[in-house]
Short mmCIF file of N, CA and C in Angstrom, two decimals:
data_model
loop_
_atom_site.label_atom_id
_atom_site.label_comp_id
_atom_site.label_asym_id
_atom_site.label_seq_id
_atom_site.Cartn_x
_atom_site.Cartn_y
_atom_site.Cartn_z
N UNK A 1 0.84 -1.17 0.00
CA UNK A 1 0.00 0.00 0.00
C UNK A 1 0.89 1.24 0.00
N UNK A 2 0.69 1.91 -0.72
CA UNK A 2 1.16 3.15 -1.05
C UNK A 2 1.10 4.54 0.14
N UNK A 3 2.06 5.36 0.54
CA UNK A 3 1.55 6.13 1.36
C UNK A 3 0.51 7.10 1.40
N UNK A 4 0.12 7.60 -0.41
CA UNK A 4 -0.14 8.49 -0.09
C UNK A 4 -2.70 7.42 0.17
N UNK A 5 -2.33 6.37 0.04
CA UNK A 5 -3.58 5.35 -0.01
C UNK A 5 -3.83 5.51 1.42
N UNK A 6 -2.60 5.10 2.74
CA UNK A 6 -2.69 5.01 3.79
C UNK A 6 -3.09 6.46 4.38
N UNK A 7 -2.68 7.79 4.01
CA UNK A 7 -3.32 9.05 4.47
C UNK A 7 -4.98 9.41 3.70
N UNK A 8 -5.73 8.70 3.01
CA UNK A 8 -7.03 8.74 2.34
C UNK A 8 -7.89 7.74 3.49
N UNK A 9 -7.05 6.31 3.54
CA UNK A 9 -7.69 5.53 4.34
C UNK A 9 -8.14 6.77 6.16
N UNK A 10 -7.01 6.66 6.35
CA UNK A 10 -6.92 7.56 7.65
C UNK A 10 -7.90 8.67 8.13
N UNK A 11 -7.87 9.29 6.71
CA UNK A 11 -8.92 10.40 6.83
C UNK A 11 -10.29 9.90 6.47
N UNK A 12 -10.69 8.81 5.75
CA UNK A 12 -12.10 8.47 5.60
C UNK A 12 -12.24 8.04 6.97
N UNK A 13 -11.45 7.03 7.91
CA UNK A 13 -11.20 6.25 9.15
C UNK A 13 -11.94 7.44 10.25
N UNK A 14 -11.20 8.30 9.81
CA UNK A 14 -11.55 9.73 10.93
C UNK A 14 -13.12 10.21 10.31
N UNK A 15 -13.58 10.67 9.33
CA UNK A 15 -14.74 11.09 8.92
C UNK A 15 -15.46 9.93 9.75
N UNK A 16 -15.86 8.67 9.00
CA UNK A 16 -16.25 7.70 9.50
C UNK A 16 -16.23 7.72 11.47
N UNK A 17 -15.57 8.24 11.88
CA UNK A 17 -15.24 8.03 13.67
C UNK A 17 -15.85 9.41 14.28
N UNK A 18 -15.90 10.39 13.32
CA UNK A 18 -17.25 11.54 13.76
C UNK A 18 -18.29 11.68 13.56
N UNK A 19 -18.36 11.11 12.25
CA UNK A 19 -20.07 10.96 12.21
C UNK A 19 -20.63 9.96 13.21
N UNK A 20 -19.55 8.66 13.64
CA UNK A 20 -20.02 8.04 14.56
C UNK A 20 -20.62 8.47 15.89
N UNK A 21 -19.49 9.42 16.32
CA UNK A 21 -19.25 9.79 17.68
C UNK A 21 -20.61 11.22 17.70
N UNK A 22 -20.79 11.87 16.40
CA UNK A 22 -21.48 12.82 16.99
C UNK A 22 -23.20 11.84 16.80
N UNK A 23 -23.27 11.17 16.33
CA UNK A 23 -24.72 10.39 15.75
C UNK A 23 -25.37 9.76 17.00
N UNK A 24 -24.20 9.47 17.94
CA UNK A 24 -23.94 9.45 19.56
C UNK A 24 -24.87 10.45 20.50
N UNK A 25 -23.74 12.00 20.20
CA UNK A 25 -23.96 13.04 20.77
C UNK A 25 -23.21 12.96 22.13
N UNK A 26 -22.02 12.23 21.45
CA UNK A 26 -20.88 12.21 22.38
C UNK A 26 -19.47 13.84 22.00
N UNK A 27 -19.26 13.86 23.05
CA UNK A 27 -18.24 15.55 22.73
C UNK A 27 -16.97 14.42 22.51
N UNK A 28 -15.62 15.01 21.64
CA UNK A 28 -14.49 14.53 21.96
C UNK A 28 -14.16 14.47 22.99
N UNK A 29 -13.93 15.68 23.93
CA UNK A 29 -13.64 15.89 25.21
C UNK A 29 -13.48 14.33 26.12
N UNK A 30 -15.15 13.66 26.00
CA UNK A 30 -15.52 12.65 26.64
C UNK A 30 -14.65 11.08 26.46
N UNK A 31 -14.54 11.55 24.80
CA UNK A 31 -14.41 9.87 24.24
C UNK A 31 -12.83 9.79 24.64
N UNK A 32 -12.01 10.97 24.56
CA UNK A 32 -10.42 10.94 24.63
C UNK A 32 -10.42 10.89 26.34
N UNK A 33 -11.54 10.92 27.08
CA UNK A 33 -10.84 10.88 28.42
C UNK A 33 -11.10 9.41 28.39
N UNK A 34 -12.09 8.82 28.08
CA UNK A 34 -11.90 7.00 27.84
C UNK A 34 -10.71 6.73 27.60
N UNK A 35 -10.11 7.33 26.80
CA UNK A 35 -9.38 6.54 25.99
C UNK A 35 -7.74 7.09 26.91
N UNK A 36 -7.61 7.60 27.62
CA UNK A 36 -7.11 8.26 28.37
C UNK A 36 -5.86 9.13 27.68
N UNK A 37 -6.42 10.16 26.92
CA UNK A 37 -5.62 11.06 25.66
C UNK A 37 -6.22 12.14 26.23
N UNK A 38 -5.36 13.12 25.60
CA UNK A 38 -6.26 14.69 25.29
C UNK A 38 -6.98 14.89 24.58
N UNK A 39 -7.88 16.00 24.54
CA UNK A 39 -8.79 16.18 23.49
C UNK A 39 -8.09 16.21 21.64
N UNK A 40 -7.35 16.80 22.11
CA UNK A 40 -6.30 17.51 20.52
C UNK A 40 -6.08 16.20 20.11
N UNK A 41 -5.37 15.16 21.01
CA UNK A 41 -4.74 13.78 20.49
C UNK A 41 -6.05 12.91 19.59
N UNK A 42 -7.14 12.99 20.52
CA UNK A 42 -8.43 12.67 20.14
C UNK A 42 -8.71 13.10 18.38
N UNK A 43 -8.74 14.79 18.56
CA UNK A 43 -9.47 14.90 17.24
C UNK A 43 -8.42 14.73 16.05
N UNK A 44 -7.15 14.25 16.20
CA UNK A 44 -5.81 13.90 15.56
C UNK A 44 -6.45 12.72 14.30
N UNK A 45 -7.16 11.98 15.85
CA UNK A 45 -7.95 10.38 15.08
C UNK A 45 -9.21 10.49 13.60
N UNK A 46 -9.79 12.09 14.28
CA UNK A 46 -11.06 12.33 13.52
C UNK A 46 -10.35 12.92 12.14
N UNK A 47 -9.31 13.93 12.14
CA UNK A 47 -8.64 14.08 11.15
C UNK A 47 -7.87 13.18 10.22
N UNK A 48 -7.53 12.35 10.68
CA UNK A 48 -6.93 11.15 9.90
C UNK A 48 -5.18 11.56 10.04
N UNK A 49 -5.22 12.66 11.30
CA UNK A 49 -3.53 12.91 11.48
C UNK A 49 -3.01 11.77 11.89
N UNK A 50 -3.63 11.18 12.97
CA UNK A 50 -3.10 9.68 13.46
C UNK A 50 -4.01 8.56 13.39
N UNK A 51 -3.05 7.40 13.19
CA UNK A 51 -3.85 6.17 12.82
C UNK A 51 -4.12 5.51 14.03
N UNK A 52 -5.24 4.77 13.69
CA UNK A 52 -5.57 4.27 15.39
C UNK A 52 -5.15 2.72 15.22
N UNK A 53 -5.15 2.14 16.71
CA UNK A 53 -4.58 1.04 17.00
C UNK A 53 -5.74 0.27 17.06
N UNK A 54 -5.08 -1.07 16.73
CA UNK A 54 -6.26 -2.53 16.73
C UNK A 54 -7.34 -2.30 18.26
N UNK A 55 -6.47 -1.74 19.48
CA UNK A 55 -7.20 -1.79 20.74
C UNK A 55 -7.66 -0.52 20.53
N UNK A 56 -7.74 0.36 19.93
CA UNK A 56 -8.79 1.75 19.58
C UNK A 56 -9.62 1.44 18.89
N UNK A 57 -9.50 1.04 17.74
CA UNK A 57 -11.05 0.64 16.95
C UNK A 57 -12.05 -0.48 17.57
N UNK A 58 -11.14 -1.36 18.26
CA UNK A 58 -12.17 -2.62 18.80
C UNK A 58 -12.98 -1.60 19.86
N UNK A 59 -12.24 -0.85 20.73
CA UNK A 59 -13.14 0.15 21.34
C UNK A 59 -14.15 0.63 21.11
N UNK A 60 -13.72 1.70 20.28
CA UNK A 60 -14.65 3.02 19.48
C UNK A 60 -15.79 2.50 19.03
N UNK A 61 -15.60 1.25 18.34
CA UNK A 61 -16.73 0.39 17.50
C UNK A 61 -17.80 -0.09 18.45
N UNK A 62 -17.48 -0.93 19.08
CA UNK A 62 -17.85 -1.58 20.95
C UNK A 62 -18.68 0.43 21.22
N UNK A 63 -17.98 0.94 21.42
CA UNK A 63 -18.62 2.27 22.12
C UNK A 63 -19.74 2.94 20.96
N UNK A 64 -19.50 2.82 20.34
CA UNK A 64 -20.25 3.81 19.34
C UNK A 64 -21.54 2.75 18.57
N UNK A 65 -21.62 1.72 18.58
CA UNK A 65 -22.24 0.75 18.09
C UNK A 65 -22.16 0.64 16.68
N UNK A 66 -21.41 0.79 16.32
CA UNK A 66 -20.80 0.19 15.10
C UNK A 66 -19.88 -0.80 14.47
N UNK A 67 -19.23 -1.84 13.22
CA UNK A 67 -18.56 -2.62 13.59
C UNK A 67 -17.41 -1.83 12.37
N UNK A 68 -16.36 -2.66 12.39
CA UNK A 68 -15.13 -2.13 11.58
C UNK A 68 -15.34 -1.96 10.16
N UNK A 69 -16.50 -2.56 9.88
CA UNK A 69 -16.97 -2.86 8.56
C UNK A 69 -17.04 -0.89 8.14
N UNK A 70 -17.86 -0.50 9.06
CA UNK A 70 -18.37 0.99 9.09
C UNK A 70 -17.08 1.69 9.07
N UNK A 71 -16.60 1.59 9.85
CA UNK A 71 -15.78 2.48 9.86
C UNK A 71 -14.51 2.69 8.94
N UNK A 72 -14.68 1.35 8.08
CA UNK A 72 -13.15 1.20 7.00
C UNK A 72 -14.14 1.84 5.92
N UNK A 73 -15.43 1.60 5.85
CA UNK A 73 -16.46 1.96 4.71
C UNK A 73 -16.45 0.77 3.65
N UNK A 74 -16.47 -0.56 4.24
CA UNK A 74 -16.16 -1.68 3.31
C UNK A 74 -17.46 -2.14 3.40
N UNK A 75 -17.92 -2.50 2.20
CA UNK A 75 -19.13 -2.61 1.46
C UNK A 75 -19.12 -4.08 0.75
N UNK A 76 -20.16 -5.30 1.35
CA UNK A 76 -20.06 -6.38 0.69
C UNK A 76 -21.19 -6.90 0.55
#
């Protein structure tokens, strides 16, 4: 995979993880103190600045009621 594939993935990853979180009517504030981050580190994830870890998405997904399927946007 190509880098510039892995910064598209990242940022759909993040779109996908706000529409989650606000469809919620959860604040970042909240979800990054779960996760025990700052807010900024938090919205890093929603931007697609940083990639999240296998134990962040099994989370987020688990929290937000969604499964990975959603959030990669994989369609079958």
């Amino acid at each position: 995979m190509e880098k510039n594939e892995n910064i598209s993935i990242a940022k759909m990853v993040g779109k996908n993880l706000k529409h989650a979180r606000r469809s919620k009517g959860i604040s970042q504030a909240v979800i990054a103190k779960e996760l025990n981050k700052y807010q900024s580190d938090y919205s890093d994830y929603e931007t697609g600045q940083i990639e999240l870890d296998y134990q962040k998405i099994v989370y987020l997904c688990k929290r937000f009621d969604i499964t990975p399927n959603d959030l990669f946007d994989f369609k079958y």
